[in-house]
Coordinates of C-alpha atoms in Angstrom, one line a residue:
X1 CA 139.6 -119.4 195.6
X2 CA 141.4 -118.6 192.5
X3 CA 140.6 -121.5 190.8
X4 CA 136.9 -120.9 190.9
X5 CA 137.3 -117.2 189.4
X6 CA 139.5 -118.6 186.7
X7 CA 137.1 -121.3 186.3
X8 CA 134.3 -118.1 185.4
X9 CA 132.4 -119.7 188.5
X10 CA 131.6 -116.4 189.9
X11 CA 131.8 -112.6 189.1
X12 CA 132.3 -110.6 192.2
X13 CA 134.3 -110.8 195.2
X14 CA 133.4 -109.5 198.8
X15 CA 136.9 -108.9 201.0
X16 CA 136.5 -108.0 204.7
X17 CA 138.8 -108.4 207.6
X18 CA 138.2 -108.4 211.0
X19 CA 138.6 -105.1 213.7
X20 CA 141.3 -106.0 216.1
X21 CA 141.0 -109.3 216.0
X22 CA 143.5 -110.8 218.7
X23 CA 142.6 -107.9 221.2
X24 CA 138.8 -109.4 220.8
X25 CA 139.3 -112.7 221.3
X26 CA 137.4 -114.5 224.1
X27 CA 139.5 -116.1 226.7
X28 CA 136.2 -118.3 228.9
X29 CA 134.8 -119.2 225.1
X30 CA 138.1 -119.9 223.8
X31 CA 138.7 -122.2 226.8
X32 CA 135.1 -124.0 226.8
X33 CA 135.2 -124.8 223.5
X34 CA 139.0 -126.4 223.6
X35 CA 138.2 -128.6 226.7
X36 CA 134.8 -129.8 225.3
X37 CA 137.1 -130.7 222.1
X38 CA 140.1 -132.3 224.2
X39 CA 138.7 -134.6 226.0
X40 CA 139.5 -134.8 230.3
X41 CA 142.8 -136.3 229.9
X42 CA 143.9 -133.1 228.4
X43 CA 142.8 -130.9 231.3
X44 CA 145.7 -130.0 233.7
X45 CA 147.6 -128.5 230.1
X46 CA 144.1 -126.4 229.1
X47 CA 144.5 -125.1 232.4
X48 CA 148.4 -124.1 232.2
X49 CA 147.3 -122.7 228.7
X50 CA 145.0 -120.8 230.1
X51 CA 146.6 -119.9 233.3
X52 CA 149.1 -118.0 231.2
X53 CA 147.0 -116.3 228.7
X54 CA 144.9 -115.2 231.6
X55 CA 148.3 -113.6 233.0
X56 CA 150.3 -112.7 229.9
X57 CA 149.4 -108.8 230.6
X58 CA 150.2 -108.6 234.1
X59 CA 152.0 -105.0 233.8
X60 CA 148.6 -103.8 232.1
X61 CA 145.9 -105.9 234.0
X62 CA 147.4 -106.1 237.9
X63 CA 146.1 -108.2 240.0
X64 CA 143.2 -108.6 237.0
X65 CA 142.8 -111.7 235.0
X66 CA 143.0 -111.2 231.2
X67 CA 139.7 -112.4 230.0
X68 CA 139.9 -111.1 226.1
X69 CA 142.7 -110.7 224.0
X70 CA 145.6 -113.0 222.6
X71 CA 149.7 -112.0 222.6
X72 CA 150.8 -111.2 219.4
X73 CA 154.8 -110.4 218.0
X74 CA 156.8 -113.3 220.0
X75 CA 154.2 -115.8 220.1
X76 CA 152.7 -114.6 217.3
X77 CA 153.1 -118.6 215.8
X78 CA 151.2 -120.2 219.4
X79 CA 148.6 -117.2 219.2
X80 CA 147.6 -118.1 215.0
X81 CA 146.7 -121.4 216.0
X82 CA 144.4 -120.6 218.8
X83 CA 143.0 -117.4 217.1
X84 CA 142.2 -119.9 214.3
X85 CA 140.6 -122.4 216.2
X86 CA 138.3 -119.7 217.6
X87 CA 137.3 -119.0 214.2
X88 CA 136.1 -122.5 213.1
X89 CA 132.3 -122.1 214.1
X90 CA 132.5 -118.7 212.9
X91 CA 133.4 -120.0 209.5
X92 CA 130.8 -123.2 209.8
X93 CA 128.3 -120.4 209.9
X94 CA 129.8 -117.9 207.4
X95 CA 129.7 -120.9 205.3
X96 CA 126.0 -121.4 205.6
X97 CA 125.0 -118.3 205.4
X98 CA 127.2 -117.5 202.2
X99 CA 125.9 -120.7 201.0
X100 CA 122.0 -119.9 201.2
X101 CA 122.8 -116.7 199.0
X102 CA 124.8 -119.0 196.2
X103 CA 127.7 -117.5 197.0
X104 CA 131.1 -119.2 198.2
X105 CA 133.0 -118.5 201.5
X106 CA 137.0 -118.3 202.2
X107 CA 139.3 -117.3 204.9
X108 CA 142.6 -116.6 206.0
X109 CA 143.4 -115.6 209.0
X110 CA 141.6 -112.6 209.7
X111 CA 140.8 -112.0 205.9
X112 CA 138.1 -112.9 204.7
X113 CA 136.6 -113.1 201.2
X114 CA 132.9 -114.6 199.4
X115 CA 132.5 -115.4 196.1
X116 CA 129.5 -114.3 194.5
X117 CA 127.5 -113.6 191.3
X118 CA 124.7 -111.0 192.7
X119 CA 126.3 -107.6 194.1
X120 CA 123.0 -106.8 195.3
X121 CA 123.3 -109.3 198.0
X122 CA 126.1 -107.5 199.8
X123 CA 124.5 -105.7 202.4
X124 CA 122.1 -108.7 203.3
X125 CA 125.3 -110.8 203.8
X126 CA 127.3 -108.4 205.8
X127 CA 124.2 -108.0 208.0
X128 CA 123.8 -111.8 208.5
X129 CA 127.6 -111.8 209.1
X130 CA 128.3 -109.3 211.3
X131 CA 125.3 -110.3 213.7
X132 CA 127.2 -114.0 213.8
X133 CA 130.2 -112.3 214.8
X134 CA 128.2 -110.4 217.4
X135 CA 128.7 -113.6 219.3
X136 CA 132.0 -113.7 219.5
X137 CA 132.7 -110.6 220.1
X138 CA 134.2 -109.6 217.0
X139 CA 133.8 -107.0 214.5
X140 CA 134.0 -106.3 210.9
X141 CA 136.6 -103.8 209.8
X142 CA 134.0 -101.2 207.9
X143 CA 137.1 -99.6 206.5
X144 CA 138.9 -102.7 204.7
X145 CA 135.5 -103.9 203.2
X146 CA 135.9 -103.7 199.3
X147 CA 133.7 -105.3 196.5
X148 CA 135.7 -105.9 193.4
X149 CA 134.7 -107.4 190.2
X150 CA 136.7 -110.9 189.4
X151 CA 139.3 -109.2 186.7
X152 CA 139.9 -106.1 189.3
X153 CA 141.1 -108.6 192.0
X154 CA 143.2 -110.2 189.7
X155 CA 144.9 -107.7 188.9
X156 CA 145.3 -106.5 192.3
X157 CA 147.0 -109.9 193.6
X158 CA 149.2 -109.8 189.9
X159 CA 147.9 -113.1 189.1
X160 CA 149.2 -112.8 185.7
X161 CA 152.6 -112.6 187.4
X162 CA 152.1 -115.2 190.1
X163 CA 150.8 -117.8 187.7
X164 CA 154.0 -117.8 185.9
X165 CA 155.6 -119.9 188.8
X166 CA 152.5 -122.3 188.6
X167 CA 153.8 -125.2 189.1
X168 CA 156.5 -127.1 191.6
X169 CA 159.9 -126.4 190.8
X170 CA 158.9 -123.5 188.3
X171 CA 160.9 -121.4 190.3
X172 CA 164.0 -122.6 189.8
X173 CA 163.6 -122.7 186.0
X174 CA 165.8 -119.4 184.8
X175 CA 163.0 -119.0 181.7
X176 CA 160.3 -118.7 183.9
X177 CA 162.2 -116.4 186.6
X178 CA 163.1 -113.9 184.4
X179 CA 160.4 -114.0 182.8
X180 CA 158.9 -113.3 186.5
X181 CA 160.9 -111.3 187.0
X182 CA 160.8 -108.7 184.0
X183 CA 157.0 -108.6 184.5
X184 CA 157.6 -107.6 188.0
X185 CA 160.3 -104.8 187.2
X186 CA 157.8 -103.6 184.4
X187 CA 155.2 -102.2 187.2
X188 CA 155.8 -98.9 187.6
X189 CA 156.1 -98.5 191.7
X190 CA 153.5 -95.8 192.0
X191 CA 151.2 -98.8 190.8
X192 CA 152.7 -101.4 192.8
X193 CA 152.4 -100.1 195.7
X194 CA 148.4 -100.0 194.7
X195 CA 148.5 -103.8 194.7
X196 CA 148.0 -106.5 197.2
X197 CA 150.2 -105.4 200.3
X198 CA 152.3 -103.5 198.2
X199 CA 153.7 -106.1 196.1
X200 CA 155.2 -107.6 198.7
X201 CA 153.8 -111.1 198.1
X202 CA 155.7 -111.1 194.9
X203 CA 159.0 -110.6 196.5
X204 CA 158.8 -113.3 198.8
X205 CA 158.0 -115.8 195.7
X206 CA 161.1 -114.5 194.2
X207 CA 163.2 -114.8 197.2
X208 CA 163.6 -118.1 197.1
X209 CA 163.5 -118.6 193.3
X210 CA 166.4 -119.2 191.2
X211 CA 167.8 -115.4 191.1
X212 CA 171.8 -116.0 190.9
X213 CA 170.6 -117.1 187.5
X214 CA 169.4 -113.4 186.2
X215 CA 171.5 -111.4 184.5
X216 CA 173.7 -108.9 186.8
X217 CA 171.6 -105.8 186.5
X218 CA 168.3 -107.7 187.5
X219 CA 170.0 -109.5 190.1
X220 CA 171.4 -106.6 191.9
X221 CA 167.8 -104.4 191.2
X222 CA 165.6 -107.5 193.1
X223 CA 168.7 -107.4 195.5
X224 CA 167.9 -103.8 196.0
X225 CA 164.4 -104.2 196.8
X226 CA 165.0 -107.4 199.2
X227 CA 167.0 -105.4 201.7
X228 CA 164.9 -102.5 201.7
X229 CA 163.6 -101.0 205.0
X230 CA 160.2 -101.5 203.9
X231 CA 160.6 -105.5 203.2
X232 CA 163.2 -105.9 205.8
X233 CA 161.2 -104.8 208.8
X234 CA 158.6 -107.9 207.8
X235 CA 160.8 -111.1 207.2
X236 CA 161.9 -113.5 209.6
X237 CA 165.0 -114.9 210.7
X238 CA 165.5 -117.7 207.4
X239 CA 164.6 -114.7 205.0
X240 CA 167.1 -112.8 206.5
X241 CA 170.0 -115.6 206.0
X242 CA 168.6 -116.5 202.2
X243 CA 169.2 -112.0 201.6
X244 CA 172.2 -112.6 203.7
X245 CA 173.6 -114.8 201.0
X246 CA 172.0 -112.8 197.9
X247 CA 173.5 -109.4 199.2
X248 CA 176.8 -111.0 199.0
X249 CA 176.9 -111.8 195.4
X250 CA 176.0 -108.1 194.2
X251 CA 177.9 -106.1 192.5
X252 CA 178.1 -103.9 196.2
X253 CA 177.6 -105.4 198.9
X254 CA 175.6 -103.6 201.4
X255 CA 176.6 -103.7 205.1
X256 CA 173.3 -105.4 206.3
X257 CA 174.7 -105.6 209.8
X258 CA 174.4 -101.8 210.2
X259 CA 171.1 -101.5 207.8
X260 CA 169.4 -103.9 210.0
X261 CA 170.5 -102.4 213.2
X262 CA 169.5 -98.9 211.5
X263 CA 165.9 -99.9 211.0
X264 CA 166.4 -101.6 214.4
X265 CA 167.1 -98.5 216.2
X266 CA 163.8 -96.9 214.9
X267 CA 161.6 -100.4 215.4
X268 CA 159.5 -100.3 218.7
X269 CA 158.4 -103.8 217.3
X270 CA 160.0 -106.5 219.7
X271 CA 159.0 -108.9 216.6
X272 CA 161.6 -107.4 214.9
X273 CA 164.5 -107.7 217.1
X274 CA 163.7 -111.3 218.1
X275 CA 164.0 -112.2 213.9
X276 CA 166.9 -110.1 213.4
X277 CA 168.6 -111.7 216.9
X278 CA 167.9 -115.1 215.1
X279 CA 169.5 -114.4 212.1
X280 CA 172.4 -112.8 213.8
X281 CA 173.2 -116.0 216.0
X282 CA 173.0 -118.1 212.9
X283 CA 175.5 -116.1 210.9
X284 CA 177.6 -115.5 214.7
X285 CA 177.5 -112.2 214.3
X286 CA 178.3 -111.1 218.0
X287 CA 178.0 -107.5 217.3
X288 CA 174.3 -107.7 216.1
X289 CA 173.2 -110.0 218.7
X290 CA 174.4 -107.8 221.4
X291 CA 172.7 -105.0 219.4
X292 CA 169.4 -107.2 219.4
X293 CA 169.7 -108.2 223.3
X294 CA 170.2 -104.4 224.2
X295 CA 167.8 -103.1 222.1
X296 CA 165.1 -105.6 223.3
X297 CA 166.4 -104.7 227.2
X298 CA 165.7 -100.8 226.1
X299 CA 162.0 -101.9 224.7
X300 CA 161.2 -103.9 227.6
X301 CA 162.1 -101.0 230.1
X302 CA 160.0 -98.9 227.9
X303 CA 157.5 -100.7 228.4
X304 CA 157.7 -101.7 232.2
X305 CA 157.7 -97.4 232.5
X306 CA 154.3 -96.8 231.3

């Protein structure tokens, strides 16, 4: 996508993401359109699939088959994969229609963005859009649709930033990752957290970058910043042993055990514990794995209670 806006290709962009996507999905199309896809040798595992995605909900539904929705937080991974299948005609269409208007159609996940050169045509495709989602039961988001000129969405993801590690390997160059990582330290955080998921994106290209080669105060700043709550309640178990080994060479150490337990305690997010358990058993941490196990226990009666 980027490469058509640097290429001058297009002028505006048109972001949109979905309304409750997962909870939306629809289990009898979902299923027809897999077994017409499969093939009949295939059939007895569609069935298990679907057996347990019809049941997944049982404390909400009863005796009732689940017939929309997908589980999200532990199989978060299995759930992508279908919710992205189900998407595919969607996007055959989006394409088409996007394409009929001269503009240009992308997606990720749920987000959605078209490249165009005519503002004016906005409502027209929204309104061609939405009625195709109409048929899968799915919604546009009315509150995250934006319309940004090319330069404002730019600067919003940091491109100038991101493009420093452009290539391969850039990352572990110690030029380019201070140079990164200067440019990232320069944004003042009132207007970083104005940019694309809070300039988050930019720590998790840094996290694995070469940053035992930045001088101390740096090091220990991005250090700062990778184990707080805010990033640490969204990484997963290998992000957690890469901080686990970056914490260790600061100036002060943190005890990460008990920050991660901390957040933990206030997390209702089972996602959470399951990455955090993960990390713990890799590092044999016994204490925070029994935390994990007990906390998830706690969550899970919680749940059964309602």
């Amino acid at each position: 996508m980027f490469a058509q806006l640097d290429r001058g290709h297009y002028s505006h962009v048109l972001q949109f993401d979905l309304s409750n996507f997962y909870d939306c999905v629809r289990l009898d199309t979902l299923e027809r359109w897999i077994r017409e896809d499969a093939g009949g040798e295939k059939g007895w595992l569609i069935t298990l699939l679907f057996y347990l995605l019809n049941q997944w909900n049982r404390r909400n539904t009863g005796l009732h088959r689940q017939s929309v929705g997908l589980p999200q937080d532990v199989l978060a991974d299995c759930s992508r994969i279908l919710a992205n299948y189900y998407l595919q005609k969607y996007d055959q269409a989006a394409e088409m229609i996007c394409s009929s208007h001269g503009a240009l159609y992308f997606r990720y996940a749920d987000d959605q963005m078209v490249l165009l050169n005519d503002p004016s045509t906005v409502e027209r495709l929204l309104l061609l859009i939405t009625r195709r989602l109409d048929r899968f039961g799915l919604r546009v988001n009315q509150k995250k649709v934006d319309i940004w000129t090319a330069a404002e969405l730019q600067d919003h993801r940091c491109r100038a930033i991101q493009a420093i590690f452009a290539k391969r390997g850039d990352n572990q160059d110690p030029t380019l990752v201070r140079q990164f990582v200067d440019a990232y330290l320069a944004i003042p955080k009132a207007d970083l957290a104005k940019t694309w998921n809070r300039g988050l994106p930019l720590l998790n290209r840094l996290l694995w970058s070469n940053l035992e080669s930045l001088p101390k105060t740096s090091f220990n700043t991005i250090v700062t910043r990778l184990t707080s709550d805010e990033y640490l309640l969204r990484v997963d178990g290998k992000k957690l042993e890469r901080i686990h080994q970056l914490n260790c060479k600061r100036t002060r150490p943190i005890d990460l055990a008990s920050h991660l337990r901390r957040i933990g305690q206030q997390s209702v997010h089972n996602s959470y514990h399951y990455e955090v358990l993960a990390f713990a058993n890799s590092v044999r941490n016994t204490d925070l794995s029994r935390f994990c196990e007990a906390r998830l226990a706690a969550l899970d009666q919680l749940m059964n209670s309602m």
